[in-house]
Short mmCIF file of C-alpha atoms in Angstrom, two decimals:
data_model
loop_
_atom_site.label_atom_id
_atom_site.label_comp_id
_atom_site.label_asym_id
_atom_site.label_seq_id
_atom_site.Cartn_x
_atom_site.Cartn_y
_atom_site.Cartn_z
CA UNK A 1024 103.37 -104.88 82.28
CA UNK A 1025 102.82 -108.30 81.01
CA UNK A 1026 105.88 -110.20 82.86
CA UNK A 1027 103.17 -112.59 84.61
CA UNK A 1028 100.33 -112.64 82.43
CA UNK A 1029 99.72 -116.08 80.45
CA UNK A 1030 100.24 -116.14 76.81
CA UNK A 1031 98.17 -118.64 75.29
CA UNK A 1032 95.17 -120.46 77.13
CA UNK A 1033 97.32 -123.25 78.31
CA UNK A 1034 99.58 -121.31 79.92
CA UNK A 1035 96.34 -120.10 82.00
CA UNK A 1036 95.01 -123.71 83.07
CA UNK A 1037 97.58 -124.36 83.78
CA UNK A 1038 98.55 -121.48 86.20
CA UNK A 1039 97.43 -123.14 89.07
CA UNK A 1040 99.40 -126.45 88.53
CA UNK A 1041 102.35 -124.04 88.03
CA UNK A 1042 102.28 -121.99 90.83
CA UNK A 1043 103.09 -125.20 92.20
CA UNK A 1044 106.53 -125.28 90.62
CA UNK A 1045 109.82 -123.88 92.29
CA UNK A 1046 110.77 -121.93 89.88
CA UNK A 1047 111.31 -118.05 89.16
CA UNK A 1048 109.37 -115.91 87.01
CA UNK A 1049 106.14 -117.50 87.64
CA UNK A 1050 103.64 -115.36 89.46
CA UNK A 1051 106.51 -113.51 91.40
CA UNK A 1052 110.09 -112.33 90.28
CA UNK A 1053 111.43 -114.94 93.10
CA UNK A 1054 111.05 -118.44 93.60
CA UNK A 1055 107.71 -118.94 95.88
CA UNK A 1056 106.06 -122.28 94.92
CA UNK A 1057 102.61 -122.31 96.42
CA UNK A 1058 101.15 -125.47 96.79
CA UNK A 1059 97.64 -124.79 97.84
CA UNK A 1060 95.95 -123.97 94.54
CA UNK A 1061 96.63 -127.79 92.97
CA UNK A 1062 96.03 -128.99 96.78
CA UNK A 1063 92.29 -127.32 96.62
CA UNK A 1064 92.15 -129.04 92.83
CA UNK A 1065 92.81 -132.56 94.15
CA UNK A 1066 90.32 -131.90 97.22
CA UNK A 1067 87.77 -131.14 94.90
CA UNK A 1068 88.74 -133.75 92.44
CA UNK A 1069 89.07 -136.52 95.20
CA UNK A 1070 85.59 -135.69 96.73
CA UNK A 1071 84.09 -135.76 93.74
CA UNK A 1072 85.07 -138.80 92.34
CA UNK A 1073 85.92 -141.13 95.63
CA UNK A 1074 83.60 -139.55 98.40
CA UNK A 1075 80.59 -138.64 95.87
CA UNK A 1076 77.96 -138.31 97.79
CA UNK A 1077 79.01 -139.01 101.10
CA UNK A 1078 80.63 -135.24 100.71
CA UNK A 1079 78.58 -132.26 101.12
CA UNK A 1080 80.20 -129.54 101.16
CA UNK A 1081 78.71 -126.53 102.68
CA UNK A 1082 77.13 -123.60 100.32
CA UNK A 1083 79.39 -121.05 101.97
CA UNK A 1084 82.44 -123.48 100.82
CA UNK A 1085 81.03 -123.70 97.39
CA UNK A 1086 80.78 -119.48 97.33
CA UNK A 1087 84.22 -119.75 98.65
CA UNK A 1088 85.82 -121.68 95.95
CA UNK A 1089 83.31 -119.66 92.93
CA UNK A 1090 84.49 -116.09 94.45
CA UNK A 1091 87.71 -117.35 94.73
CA UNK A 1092 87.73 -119.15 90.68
CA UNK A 1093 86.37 -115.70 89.69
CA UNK A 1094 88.89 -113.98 91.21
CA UNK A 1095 91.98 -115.82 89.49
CA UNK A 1096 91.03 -115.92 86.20
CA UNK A 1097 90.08 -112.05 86.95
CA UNK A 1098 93.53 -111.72 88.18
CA UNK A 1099 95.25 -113.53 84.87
CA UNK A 1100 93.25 -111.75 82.88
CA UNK A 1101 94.74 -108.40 84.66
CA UNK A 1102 98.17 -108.77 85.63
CA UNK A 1103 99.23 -112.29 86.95
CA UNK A 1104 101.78 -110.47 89.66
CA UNK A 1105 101.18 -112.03 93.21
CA UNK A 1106 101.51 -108.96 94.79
CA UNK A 1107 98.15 -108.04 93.28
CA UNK A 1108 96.82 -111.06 94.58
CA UNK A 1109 97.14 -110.82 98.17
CA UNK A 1110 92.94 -111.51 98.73
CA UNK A 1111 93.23 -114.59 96.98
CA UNK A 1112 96.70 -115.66 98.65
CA UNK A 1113 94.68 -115.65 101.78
CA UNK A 1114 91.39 -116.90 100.62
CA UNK A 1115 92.94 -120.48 98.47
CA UNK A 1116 93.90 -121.54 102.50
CA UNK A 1117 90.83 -121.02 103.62
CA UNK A 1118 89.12 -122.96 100.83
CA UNK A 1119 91.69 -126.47 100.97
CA UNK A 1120 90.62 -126.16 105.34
CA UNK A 1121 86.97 -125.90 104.00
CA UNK A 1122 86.92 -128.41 101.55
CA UNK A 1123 88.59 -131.33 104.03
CA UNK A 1124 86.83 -130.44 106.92
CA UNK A 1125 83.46 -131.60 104.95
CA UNK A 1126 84.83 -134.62 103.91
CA UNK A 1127 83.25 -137.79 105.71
CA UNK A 1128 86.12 -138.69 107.91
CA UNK A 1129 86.93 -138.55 111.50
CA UNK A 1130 88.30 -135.19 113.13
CA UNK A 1131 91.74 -136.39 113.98
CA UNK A 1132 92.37 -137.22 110.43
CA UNK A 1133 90.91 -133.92 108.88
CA UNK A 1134 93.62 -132.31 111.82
CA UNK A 1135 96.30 -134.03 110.53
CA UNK A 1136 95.61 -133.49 106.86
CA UNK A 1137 94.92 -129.58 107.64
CA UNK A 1138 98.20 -129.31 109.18
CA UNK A 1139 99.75 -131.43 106.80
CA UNK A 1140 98.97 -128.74 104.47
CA UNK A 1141 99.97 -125.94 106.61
CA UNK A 1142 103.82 -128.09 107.05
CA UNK A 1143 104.03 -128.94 103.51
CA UNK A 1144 103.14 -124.99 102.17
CA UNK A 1145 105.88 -124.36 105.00
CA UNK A 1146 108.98 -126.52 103.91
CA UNK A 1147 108.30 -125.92 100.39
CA UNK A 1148 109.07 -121.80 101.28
CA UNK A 1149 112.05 -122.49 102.94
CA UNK A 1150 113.67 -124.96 100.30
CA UNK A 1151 113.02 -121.91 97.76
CA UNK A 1152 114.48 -119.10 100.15
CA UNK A 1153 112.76 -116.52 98.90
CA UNK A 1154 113.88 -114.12 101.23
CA UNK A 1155 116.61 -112.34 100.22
CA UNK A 1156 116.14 -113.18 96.04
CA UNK A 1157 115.76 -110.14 94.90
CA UNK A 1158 118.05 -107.74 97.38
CA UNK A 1159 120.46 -106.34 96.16
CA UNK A 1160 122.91 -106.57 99.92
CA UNK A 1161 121.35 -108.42 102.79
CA UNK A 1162 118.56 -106.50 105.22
CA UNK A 1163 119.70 -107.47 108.60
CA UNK A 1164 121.26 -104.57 110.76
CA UNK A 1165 120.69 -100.53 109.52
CA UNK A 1166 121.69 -99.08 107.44
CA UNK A 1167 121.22 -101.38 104.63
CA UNK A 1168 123.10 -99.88 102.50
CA UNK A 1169 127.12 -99.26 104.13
CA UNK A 1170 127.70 -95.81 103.22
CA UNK A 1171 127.26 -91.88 104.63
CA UNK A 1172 125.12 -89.93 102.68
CA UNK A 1173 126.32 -86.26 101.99
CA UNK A 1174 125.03 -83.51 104.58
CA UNK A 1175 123.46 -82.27 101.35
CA UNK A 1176 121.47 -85.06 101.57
CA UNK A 1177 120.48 -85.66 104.90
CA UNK A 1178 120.30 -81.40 105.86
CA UNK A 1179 118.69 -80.15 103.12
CA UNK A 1180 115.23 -80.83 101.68
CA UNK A 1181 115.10 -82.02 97.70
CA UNK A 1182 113.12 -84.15 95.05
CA UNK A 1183 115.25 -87.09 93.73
CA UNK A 1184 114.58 -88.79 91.03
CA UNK A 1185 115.49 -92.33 89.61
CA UNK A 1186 115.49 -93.62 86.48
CA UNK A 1187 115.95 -97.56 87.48
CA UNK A 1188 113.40 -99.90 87.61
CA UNK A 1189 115.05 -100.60 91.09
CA UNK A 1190 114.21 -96.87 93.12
CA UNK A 1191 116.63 -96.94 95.66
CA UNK A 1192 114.05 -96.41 98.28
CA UNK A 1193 115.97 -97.89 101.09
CA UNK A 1194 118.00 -94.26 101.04
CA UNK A 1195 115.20 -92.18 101.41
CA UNK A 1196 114.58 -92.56 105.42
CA UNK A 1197 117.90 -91.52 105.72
CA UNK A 1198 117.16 -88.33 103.28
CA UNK A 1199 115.42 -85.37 104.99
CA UNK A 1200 112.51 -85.94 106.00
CA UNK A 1201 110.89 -83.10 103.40
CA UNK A 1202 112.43 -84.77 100.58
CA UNK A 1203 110.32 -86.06 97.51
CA UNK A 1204 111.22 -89.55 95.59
CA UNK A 1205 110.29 -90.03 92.04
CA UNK A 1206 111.08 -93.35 89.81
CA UNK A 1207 110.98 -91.80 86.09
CA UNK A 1208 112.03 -95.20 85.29
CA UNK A 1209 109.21 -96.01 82.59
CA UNK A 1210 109.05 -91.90 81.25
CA UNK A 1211 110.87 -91.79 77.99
CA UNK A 1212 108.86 -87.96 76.94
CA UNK A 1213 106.17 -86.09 76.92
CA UNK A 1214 104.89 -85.04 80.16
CA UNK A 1215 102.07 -83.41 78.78
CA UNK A 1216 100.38 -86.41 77.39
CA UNK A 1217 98.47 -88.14 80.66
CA UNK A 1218 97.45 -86.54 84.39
CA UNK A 1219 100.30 -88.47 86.05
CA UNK A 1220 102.73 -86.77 83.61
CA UNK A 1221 101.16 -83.10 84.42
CA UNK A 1222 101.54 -83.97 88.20
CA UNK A 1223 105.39 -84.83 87.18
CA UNK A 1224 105.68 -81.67 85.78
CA UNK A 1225 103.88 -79.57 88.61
CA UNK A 1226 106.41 -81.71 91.42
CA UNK A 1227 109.25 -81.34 89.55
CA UNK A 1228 108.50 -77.26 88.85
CA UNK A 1229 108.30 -76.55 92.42
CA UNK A 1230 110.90 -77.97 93.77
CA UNK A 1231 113.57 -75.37 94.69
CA UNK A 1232 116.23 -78.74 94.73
CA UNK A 1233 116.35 -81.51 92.30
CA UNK A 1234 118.66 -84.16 92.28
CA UNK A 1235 119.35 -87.01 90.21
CA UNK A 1236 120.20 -90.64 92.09
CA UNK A 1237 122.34 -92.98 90.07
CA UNK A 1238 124.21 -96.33 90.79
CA UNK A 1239 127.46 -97.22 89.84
CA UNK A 1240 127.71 -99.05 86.38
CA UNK A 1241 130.57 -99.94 84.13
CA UNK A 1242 131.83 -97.33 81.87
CA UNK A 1243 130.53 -94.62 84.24
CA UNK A 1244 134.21 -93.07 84.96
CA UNK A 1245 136.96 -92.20 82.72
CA UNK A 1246 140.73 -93.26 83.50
CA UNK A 1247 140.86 -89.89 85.26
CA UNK A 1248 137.79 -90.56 87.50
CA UNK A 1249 135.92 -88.07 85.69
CA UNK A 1250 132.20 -88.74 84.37
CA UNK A 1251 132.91 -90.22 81.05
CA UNK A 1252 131.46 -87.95 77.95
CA UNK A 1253 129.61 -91.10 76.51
CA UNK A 1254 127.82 -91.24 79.92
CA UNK A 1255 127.17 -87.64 80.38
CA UNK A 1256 125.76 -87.47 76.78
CA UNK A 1257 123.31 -90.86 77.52
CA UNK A 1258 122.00 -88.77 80.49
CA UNK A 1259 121.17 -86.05 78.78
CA UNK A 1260 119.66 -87.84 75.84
CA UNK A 1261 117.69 -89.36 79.06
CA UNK A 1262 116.72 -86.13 80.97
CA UNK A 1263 116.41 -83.52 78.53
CA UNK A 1264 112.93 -84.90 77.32
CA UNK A 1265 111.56 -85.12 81.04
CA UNK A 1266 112.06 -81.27 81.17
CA UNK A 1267 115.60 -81.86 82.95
CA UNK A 1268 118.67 -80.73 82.80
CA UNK A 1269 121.51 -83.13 83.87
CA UNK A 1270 124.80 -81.03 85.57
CA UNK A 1271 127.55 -83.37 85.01
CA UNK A 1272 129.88 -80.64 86.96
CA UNK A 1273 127.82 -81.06 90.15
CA UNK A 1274 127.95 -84.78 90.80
CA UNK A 1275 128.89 -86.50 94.53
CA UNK A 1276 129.81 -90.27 94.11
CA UNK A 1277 129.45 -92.07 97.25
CA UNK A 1278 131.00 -95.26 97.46
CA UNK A 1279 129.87 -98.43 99.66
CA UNK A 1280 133.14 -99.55 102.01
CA UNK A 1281 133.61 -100.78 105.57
CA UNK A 1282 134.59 -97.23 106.40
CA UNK A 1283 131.90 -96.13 104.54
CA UNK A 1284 134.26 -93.19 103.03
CA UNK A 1285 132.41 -90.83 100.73
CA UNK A 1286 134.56 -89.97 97.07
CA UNK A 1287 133.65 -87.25 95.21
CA UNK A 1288 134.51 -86.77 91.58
CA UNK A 1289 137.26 -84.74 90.79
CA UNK A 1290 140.96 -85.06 89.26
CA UNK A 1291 141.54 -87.17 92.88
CA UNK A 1292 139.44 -89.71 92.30
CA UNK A 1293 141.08 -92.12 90.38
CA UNK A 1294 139.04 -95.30 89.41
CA UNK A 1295 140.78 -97.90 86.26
CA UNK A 1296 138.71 -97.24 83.08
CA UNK A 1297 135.27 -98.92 82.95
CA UNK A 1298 135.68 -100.15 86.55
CA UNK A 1299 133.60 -98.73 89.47
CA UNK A 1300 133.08 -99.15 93.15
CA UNK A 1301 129.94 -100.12 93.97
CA UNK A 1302 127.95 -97.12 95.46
CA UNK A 1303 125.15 -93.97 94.28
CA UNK A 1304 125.28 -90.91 92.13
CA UNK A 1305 123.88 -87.87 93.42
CA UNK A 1306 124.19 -85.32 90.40
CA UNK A 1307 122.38 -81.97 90.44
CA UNK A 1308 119.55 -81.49 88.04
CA UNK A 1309 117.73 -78.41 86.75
CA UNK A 1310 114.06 -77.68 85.36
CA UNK A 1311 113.04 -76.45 82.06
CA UNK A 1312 109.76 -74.91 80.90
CA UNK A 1313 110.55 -75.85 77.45
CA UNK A 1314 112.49 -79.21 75.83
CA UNK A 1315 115.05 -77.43 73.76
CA UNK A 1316 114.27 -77.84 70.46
CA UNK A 1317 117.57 -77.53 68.70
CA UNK A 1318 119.29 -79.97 71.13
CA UNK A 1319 121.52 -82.84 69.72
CA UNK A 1320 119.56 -85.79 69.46
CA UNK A 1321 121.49 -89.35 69.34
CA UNK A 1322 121.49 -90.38 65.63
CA UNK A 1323 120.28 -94.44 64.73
CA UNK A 1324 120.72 -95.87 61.76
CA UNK A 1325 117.63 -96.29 59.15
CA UNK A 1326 117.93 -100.20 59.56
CA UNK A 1327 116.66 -99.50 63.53
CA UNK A 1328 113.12 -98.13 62.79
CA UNK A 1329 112.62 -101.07 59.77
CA UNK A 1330 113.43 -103.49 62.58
CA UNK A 1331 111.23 -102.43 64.81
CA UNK A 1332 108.77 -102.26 61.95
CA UNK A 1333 109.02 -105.85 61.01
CA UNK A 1334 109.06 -106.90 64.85
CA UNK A 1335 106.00 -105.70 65.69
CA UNK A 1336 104.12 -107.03 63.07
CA UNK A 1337 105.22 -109.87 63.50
CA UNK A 1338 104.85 -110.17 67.64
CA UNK A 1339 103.31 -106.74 68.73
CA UNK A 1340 102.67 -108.18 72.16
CA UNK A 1341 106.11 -108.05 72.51
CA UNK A 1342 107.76 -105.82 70.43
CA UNK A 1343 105.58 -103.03 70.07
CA UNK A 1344 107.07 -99.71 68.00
CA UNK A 1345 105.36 -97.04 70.31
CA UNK A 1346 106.65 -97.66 73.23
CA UNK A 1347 110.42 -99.04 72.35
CA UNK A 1348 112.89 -96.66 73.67
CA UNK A 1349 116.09 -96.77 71.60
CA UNK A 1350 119.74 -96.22 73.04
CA UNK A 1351 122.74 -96.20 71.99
CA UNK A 1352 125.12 -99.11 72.90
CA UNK A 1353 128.33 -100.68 72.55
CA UNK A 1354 128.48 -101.89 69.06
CA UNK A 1355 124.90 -101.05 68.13
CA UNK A 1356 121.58 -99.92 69.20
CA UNK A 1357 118.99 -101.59 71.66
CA UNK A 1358 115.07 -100.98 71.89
CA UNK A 1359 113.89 -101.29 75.15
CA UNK A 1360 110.36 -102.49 75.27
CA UNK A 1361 109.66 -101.68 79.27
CA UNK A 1362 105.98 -103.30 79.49
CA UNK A 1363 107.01 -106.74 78.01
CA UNK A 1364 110.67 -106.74 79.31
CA UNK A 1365 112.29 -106.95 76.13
CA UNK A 1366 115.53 -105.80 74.45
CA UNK A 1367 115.55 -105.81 70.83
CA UNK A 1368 119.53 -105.36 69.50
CA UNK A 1369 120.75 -103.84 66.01
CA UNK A 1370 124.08 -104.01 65.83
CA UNK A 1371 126.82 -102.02 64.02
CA UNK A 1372 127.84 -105.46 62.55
CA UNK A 1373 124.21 -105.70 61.03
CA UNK A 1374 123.34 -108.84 63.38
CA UNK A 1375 120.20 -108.66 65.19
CA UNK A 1376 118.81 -110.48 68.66
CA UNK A 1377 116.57 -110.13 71.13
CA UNK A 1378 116.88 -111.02 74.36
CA UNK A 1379 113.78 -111.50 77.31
CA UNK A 1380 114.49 -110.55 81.35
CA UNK A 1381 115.04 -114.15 82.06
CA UNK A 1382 116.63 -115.53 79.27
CA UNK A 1383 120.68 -115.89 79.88
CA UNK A 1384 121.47 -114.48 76.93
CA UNK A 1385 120.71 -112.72 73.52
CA UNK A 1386 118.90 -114.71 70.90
CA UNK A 1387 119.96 -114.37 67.15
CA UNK A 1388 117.43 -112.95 64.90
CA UNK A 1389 119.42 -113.17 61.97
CA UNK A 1390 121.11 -110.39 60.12
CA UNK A 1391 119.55 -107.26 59.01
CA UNK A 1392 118.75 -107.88 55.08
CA UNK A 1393 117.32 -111.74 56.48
CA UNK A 1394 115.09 -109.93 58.58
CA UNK A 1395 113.63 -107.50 56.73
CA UNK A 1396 112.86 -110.51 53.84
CA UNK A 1397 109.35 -110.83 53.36
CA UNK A 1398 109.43 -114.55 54.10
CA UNK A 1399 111.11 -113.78 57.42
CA UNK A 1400 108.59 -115.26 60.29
CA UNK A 1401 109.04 -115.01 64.42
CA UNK A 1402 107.29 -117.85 66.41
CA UNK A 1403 105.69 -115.43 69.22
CA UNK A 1404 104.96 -118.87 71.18
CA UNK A 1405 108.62 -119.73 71.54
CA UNK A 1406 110.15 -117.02 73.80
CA UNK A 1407 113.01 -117.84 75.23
CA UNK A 1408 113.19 -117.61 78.68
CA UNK A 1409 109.04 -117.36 78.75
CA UNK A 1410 107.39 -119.19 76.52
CA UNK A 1411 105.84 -122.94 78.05
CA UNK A 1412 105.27 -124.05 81.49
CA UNK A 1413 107.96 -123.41 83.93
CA UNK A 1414 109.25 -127.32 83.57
CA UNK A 1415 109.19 -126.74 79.86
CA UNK A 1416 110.86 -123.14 79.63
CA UNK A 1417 114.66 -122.92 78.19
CA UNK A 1418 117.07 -120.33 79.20
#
């Protein structure tokens, strides 16, 4: 996953000076502007230059500040994502309280400037809010979620599995207690390939109950309030190569309302075409020693693959061919390139655009035949929605 790491060396001097900035997308997936690593850059910079000499600093600040350098650019170089960061979170406070209380002023005024700091970190985390940004309902009384899970559910033991890059997690205390959770959300195939996907196959082979979880999305239910054969046939194109077998028959929608009234799916459950009430999917799955090999496979067209082709030579960091997972959509086909959260769309109409997690919408690429010109060029430096510093980035 690249969604925090710096593209160009810019991007990573200036990472510091940007975490600064109260915007999303940044070193987190919410707004949380952090201050202190520009604060410990001017404390260093000010003693420096207007102290000089007059400021000794301590040797166990100057380790401090080394371990704690080493440790960002170690971090940028890895992953960029705050929540791997949590040592250095804690250690850049430390370092901007051990850098003023060497400076050569009195202690009432290194007090005040320490919990100026402290105050201004504070009020800068409340104008952002970053509390509930990336909820999906608000976390204040249980259940989160207002809804009564099926005694299927909550008697019996079983191994669920997701395929969102949101889990659903919030339901499993409320699951029996000997269930098993797994997020299949970034397995496209081939469990046999790695140790994590043997130890997929191994859970998923001994459990006596599997169950898929699913949340409600448009085009889900027919008129009839039936599972809708475009979405039963996208499921299976999605399960069948994890070993699965998706039972479209043996599905229980439960639907979030103030009565918290469970629907199941059947000739009674009428929902208007492409609508659906907000709620989860629990469908019954099956296991498979073998991936049928005759099985129906969803058809693209030729145009897809020469795409892709011309993509990632152009910008493999982002659109790399072994990893894009193609679907069928609405008017087209989209590659989904999980690890740089990127959507690459062919369309019946013979347009193509791309479109990054962050941008508001899809960019044009051009048409097909434009594309696959050999003078066709992608700037990889001008991504919209990511490329440039977080004052600089267009959405």
């Amino acid at each position: 996953m690249i969604r925090f790491q710096p593209d160009t060396w810019r991007d990573a001097l200036w990472r510091p000076i940007a975490m600064a900035a109260p915007d999303a997308g940044v070193y987190m997936e919410v707004m949380a502007p952090d201050l202190r690593f520009a604060l410990v850059l001017v404390l260093l910079t000010f003693g420096a230059f207007v102290f000089r000499r007059a400021w000794e600093p301590t040797r166990a600040t100057w380790r401090l500040v080394a371990f704690l350098s080493l440790q960002f650019a170690i971090w940028l170089c890895i992953s960029g994502n705050g929540r791997y960061f949590i040592a250095g979170l804690v250690l850049v406070g430390i370092a901007c309280i051990s850098l003023i209380q060497r400076w050569p002023c009195t202690k009432s005024l290194k007090l005040t400037l320490a919990f100026a700091i402290c105050a201004l970190q504070a009020y800068v985390v409340f104008l952002a809010a970053p509390f509930e940004g990336s909820s999906y309902a608000p976390w204040r009384d249980s259940p989160v979620f207002p809804l009564t899970l099926p005694r299927s559910v909550t008697d019996e033991p079983a191994t669920y599995v997701t395929i969102s890059t949101n889990t659903y997690s919030l339901i499993a205390p409320r699951a029996h207690p000997d269930s098993r959770w797994l997020n299949l959300a970034n397995r496209q195939s081939d469990l046999d390939s790695d140790a994590d996907g043997l130890r997929i196959k191994k859970i998923l082979s001994n459990s006596e109950r599997l169950s898929a979880v699913l949340s409600g999305v448009r085009g889900m239910l027919s008129s009839e309030g039936r599972l809708s054969p475009e979405f039963i046939d996208t499921m299976n194109e999605r399960f069948l190569p994890l070993h699965l077998a998706f039972d479209s028959s043996a599905c229980t929608y439960v639907t979030f309302s103030d009565a918290a009234q469970m629907n199941v799916l059947d000739g009674q459950s009428k929902q208007p075409a492409g609508v659906v009430v907000p709620g989860f999917m629990f469908c019954h799955l099956s296991y498979l020693d073998q991936v049928p090999t005759g099985r129906r496979r969803v058809s693209f067209p030729p145009e897809v693959d020469q795409v892709m082709a011309v993509m990632d030579r152009q910008c493999q960091r982002f659109f790399d061919r072994r990893v894009g997972a193609k679907y069928r959509v609405p008017h087209g086909t989209m590659v989904h390139y999980a690890d740089a959260d990127m959507k690459l769309f062919v369309l019946d109409d013979r347009r193509v655009e791309y479109r990054y997690l962050r941008s508001l919408m899809a960019q044009p690429l051009g048409r097909v035949e434009e594309v696959l010109r050999p003078d066709f060029t992608f700037d990889c430096d001008n991504i919209r929605g990511r490329s440039g510093l977080p004052w600089e980035r267009r959405y």
